[in-house]
C-alpha positions as CSV (number, residue, x, y, z in Angstrom):
1,P,42.5,99.6,-2.7
2,R,39.6,99.5,-0.2
3,S,39.8,98.0,3.5
4,D,37.0,95.5,4.9
5,C,35.8,97.9,8.3
6,V,36.6,95.0,10.5
7,A,40.5,95.6,10.0
8,A,39.9,99.3,9.4
9,E,37.9,99.4,12.8
10,R,41.2,97.8,14.0
11,L,43.7,100.1,13.0
12,C,41.5,102.7,14.4
13,L,41.6,101.4,18.1
14,S,44.9,101.7,18.0
15,D,45.4,105.4,17.3
16,S,44.1,107.8,19.9
17,T,42.7,110.6,17.7
18,C,41.4,108.0,15.6
19,N,40.4,106.6,19.1
20,A,38.4,109.0,20.8
21,T,36.4,110.6,17.2
22,Y,35.2,106.8,16.9
23,R,34.0,106.6,20.2
24,I,32.0,110.0,19.9
25,L,30.0,108.4,16.0
26,E,29.3,105.0,19.0
27,N,27.9,106.8,21.0
28,C,25.7,109.0,18.2
29,A,24.9,105.6,16.2
30,L,23.4,103.8,19.7
31,A,20.9,106.9,20.3
32,K,19.9,106.5,16.5
33,T,19.3,102.8,17.0
34,R,17.2,103.3,20.3
35,L,15.7,106.0,18.6
36,L,16.3,109.0,21.0
37,P,16.7,112.7,19.8
38,L,19.4,114.9,19.4
39,D,19.8,118.2,19.9
40,H,21.5,120.6,17.7
41,D,24.6,120.7,19.7
42,S,24.8,116.5,19.8
43,R,23.9,116.4,15.9
44,V,27.0,119.0,15.4
45,R,29.0,116.6,17.3
46,C,28.2,113.6,15.6
47,L,28.4,115.2,12.2
48,N,31.6,116.7,12.7
49,A,33.7,113.0,14.2
50,E,32.0,111.8,11.1
51,L,33.8,115.1,9.1
52,D,37.5,114.0,11.3
53,L,37.8,111.0,10.0
54,G,38.6,112.6,6.9
55,N,40.7,110.4,4.8
56,S,41.2,107.6,7.0
57,S,40.9,103.6,6.2
58,L,37.1,103.6,7.9
59,L,35.9,106.4,6.4
60,H,36.5,104.2,2.7
61,C,36.0,101.0,4.0
62,K,33.8,98.6,2.7
63,C,32.5,94.9,3.6
64,H,32.4,91.8,1.3
65,R,29.0,90.1,1.7
66,R,30.3,86.4,2.5
67,M,33.1,87.1,4.6
68,K,33.3,86.3,8.4
69,R,32.4,88.6,10.4
70,Q,30.0,90.1,8.0
71,E,27.5,91.6,10.9
72,H,30.3,93.2,12.8
73,C,31.4,94.9,9.9
74,L,28.0,96.1,8.5
75,R,28.0,97.5,12.2
76,V,31.0,99.7,11.9
77,F,30.3,101.0,8.4
78,W,26.2,101.9,9.9
79,T,28.7,103.7,12.7
80,V,30.6,105.8,10.7
81,H,28.3,106.4,8.2
82,S,25.3,106.7,10.5
83,S,24.3,110.2,9.4
84,V,22.9,109.0,6.2
85,T,20.5,107.1,7.4
86,D,17.6,109.4,7.6
87,G,14.9,108.2,5.9
88,Y,14.9,105.2,3.3
89,F,15.7,107.7,0.2
90,N,19.0,108.4,1.3
91,L,20.4,105.0,2.2
92,E,22.7,105.9,-1.3
93,T,25.8,104.2,0.0
94,S,25.9,100.6,0.0
95,P,28.5,98.9,2.1
96,Y,29.5,96.2,0.1
97,E,32.2,96.4,-2.3
98,N,32.2,94.5,-5.9
99,P,28.5,94.1,-7.2
100,A,27.9,90.8,-9.2
101,N,28.7,92.3,-13.6
102,E,27.0,91.0,-16.0
103,E,29.7,88.4,-17.4
104,H,30.8,86.8,-14.0
105,W,26.8,86.1,-12.8
106,K,26.7,83.8,-16.1
107,T,25.9,80.5,-15.1
108,D,29.5,78.0,-15.1
109,Y,27.1,74.9,-17.0
110,N,30.2,73.3,-18.0
111,K,31.3,73.1,-14.6
112,L,27.6,71.9,-13.3
113,A,27.4,69.0,-16.6
114,A,30.4,67.9,-15.5
115,L,28.7,67.7,-11.8
116,V,25.9,66.4,-13.4
117,S,27.9,63.7,-15.8
118,G,26.4,60.1,-15.1
119,K,24.5,61.0,-12.1
120,N,20.4,61.1,-12.2
121,C,20.8,61.5,-16.2
122,S,17.2,60.4,-16.6
123,Q,15.6,62.3,-13.9
124,L,17.0,65.3,-15.0
125,A,15.7,64.5,-18.7
126,G,12.7,63.8,-17.4
127,D,12.5,67.7,-15.7
128,A,13.1,69.2,-19.0
129,T,8.8,70.8,-18.5
130,N,9.6,71.4,-15.1
131,P,12.7,73.8,-15.2
132,C,12.7,74.3,-11.1
133,L,12.3,71.0,-10.3
134,K,15.7,70.4,-12.9
135,E,17.1,72.9,-11.0
136,T,16.3,71.4,-7.2
137,H,17.7,67.9,-8.7
138,V,20.9,69.6,-9.9
139,C,21.4,71.6,-6.3
140,N,20.9,67.8,-4.8
141,L,24.3,67.1,-6.6
142,S,25.8,69.2,-4.0
143,K,26.4,68.1,-0.2
144,K,26.5,71.9,0.5
145,C,24.0,73.1,-1.5
146,V,21.8,69.7,-0.7
147,R,22.7,70.1,3.2
148,L,21.6,74.3,3.4
149,R,18.5,73.3,1.6
150,T,17.0,70.7,3.5
151,D,18.1,72.8,6.7
152,Y,16.0,75.9,5.8
153,A,13.3,73.6,4.1
154,S,12.4,71.6,7.6
155,T,13.3,74.7,9.7
156,C,10.3,77.0,7.5
157,T,7.8,74.3,7.5
158,R,5.4,73.6,9.9
159,A,4.3,69.8,11.8
160,A,1.1,68.4,9.9
161,G,-1.8,69.0,11.4
162,S,0.5,71.2,14.1
163,E,-1.1,74.0,15.3
164,D,2.4,75.4,16.6
165,V,3.4,78.8,14.0
166,C,6.6,78.1,12.7
167,D,10.2,80.1,14.2
168,R,9.8,82.7,11.3
169,R,13.1,84.0,13.1
170,K,15.2,80.5,12.7
171,C,13.6,79.9,9.1
172,L,14.7,83.8,7.6
173,R,18.1,82.9,9.8
174,G,18.3,79.3,7.3
175,L,17.3,80.9,4.1
176,R,20.1,83.5,4.5
177,N,22.7,80.6,5.5
178,F,21.7,79.4,2.2
179,F,21.8,81.9,-0.3
180,E,25.0,83.4,1.5
181,K,26.8,80.0,1.6
182,V,25.9,78.1,-1.2
183,P,27.8,78.9,-4.7
184,E,25.2,81.3,-6.2
185,D,25.6,79.2,-9.5
186,F,23.1,77.0,-7.6
187,T,21.0,79.3,-6.0
188,K,20.4,81.8,-8.2
189,R,19.1,79.2,-10.3
190,I,16.6,78.0,-8.4
191,L,14.8,81.1,-7.6
192,F,15.2,82.5,-10.5
193,C,14.1,79.4,-13.1
194,P,12.0,79.9,-15.7
195,C,8.6,78.6,-16.2
196,Q,5.6,78.3,-18.8
197,D,3.2,76.8,-16.5
198,E,1.6,76.9,-13.2
199,F,3.6,74.0,-11.7
200,C,6.9,75.4,-12.1
201,G,5.7,78.5,-11.0
202,E,4.2,77.4,-7.6
203,R,7.5,75.7,-7.0
204,R,9.2,78.7,-7.5
205,R,6.8,80.5,-5.4
206,K,7.5,77.6,-3.1
207,T,11.0,78.2,-2.6
208,I,11.7,80.5,-0.1
209,V,8.8,78.4,1.7
210,P,6.2,81.7,1.9
211,D,4.2,80.0,4.9
212,C,6.7,80.8,7.0
213,S,9.7,82.9,5.6
214,F,6.9,85.4,3.8
215,Q,3.8,85.3,4.7
216,S,1.7,85.8,7.8
217,N,-1.9,86.1,8.7
218,T,-2.7,89.9,8.6
219,K,-0.1,92.0,6.5
220,P,1.4,94.3,8.6
221,S,2.3,98.1,7.1
222,C,5.0,98.5,5.0
223,L,6.6,101.6,7.0
224,W,6.5,99.8,10.4
225,L,8.7,96.5,8.2
226,L,11.2,99.6,7.5
227,D,10.9,100.5,10.6
228,F,12.6,97.4,11.7
229,C,14.9,96.4,8.4
230,L,16.4,100.0,9.5
231,E,17.2,99.2,13.1
232,D,19.0,95.7,12.0
233,P,22.4,96.7,10.3
234,F,22.3,93.0,8.2
235,C,18.3,94.1,6.6
236,K,19.4,97.9,6.7
237,S,22.4,96.7,4.5
238,R,20.9,94.4,2.1
239,L,18.1,97.2,1.8
240,A,20.7,100.2,0.8
241,D,22.6,97.8,-1.7
242,F,19.1,96.3,-3.0
243,Q,18.6,100.8,-3.5
244,Q,21.4,101.0,-5.0
245,N,21.5,98.9,-7.7
246,C,18.4,98.2,-8.9
247,Q,17.7,102.4,-8.6
248,P,14.7,102.3,-11.7
249,A,15.8,104.7,-14.6
250,D,12.9,105.3,-16.9
251,T,15.2,106.6,-19.7
252,S,17.7,104.2,-19.7
253,P,16.9,101.0,-22.1
254,D,17.4,98.3,-19.0
255,G,15.7,100.3,-17.2
256,C,17.9,100.3,-14.4
257,S,20.1,103.7,-13.1
258,L,23.2,101.4,-12.5
259,H,22.9,99.7,-16.1
260,N,23.7,96.3,-14.3
261,H,20.7,93.9,-14.8
262,A,23.0,91.2,-12.5
263,A,24.5,93.4,-9.8
264,C,20.1,93.8,-9.5
265,L,19.1,90.9,-9.2
266,Q,22.0,89.5,-6.3
267,A,20.6,92.4,-4.5
268,Y,17.3,91.1,-4.5
269,M,18.1,87.9,-3.7
270,G,20.0,89.4,-0.4
271,M,16.6,90.6,0.7
272,I,15.8,87.0,0.8
273,G,16.4,86.3,4.6
274,T,15.4,89.8,5.7
275,P,13.0,90.9,7.7
276,M,12.2,92.4,4.0
277,T,11.8,89.1,2.4
278,P,10.2,89.6,-0.8
279,N,8.8,86.6,-2.4
280,Y,6.7,85.8,-6.2
281,V,2.9,86.8,-5.6
282,S,1.9,84.1,-8.0
283,N,2.3,80.8,-9.5
284,S,1.4,81.9,-12.9
285,S,4.1,85.9,-13.6
286,V,6.8,86.6,-12.1
287,E,5.7,89.6,-10.4
288,V,7.8,90.1,-6.5
289,S,6.2,91.7,-3.7
290,L,6.7,92.8,-0.2
291,W,4.7,91.3,2.5
292,C,3.0,94.7,3.1
293,T,0.3,97.3,3.2
294,C,0.4,101.2,2.4
295,E,-3.7,101.0,3.7
296,S,-3.8,103.4,6.6
297,S,-0.3,104.7,6.2
298,G,-2.2,107.8,6.3
299,N,0.1,111.2,5.1
300,Q,3.1,109.4,4.5
301,K,1.3,106.9,2.1
302,E,3.6,108.2,-0.7
303,K,6.9,107.2,1.2
304,C,5.3,103.9,1.9
305,D,3.9,103.6,-1.4
306,Q,7.4,104.3,-3.1
307,I,8.7,101.6,-0.2
308,L,6.5,99.2,-2.4
309,G,6.7,100.3,-5.4
310,M,10.7,99.6,-5.3
311,F,9.4,96.0,-5.5
312,E,5.9,95.8,-7.2
313,S,6.6,98.5,-10.4
314,N,10.4,98.6,-10.4
315,K,11.4,98.5,-13.9
316,C,15.0,97.8,-13.6
317,L,13.9,94.8,-11.0
C-alpha cells in the first residue's frame, strides 16, 4: 500500500543515499518555485535524481485530503514530482489518494434524518420551496458545521457601510477550513442544492460569500491566476486533482474520462478556498466559472481559453 508522503520523507531522510538524492530534488523544486532558469546540466541532474528514487516509497507516496500536516505532505509530493509541473496540461498526476466513488458519496440520509428528527421540524418543513435554505438549517443542527460556517461568513463579510475591503486571504482560509473539516454530507448539500427559482439560486451562489472570496473590482488574467496557483503547493495540488478527475471526454456517456462524476464534484469542491476559487455565475443557472479573463492574453490565448474552459464548458463538471 502507498504510504503518505510525510512518512515516506521521514524514511528517506534516515537513509544516506536517499537523503542525498532528496536534497538535490529540494534544490530543483526551489529553483522552479522561484522561477530560476536551470541550465541543461542542472535539468539533467534533477531528472536523474527523480529517476534514482526508483521504486522507493517516496516516489509513489500520496496525500489524503483531510490529513494532518497536509500542506507539508503536498510539498514533499511536488518536490519529488517537480518535473511534471511545466504547465497546466502536464498536471496529470493528482497527489491525492482515493477519490470519491458514487456509492460512498451518496448522502447518508438516515443519519441526517435522525439528526433532524425532533429539531426545528416546522422550520425545515417550511423550507420546501428553497432547498438551499433547508440545507443551511440542516447545517445549523451540527455544532461543527454551524461554527465553521459562521467563522468564514463573518470573516468574508464586509461590515455594513464600511469602505474597508475584506481580508481575502483570511476569507479563503476560512472557506478551506469549512470544506476540509465539515463532513461532506453537509458541505456538498449546501454547495450543490437543487434550485427551481432565483431566490434559491441566489442563496446557492452566495454560499461562498463571492463579494470577498470570488469577485474583485477587475478581472485578472486567467494566465496570471494560473501562475499564482502553481506557486502554492495546496492550490497546485487541488488543480491537479481537478484536472485528473474532471477531464472531459466527448465519447463518454457521462462526459468524464474517468467515468466518476462524484470524484469530479469532490475535486471541484476542493478548488474552493484556493486562489482559483470557482463559483456559480448567476442566480438562474448551474454554470460555473473562474473570476478571470482571457482578454489581452496575446499568443497564449488558446492556453488561457483552455484554463477557463475547464470550468465554463466542461461536460464532466
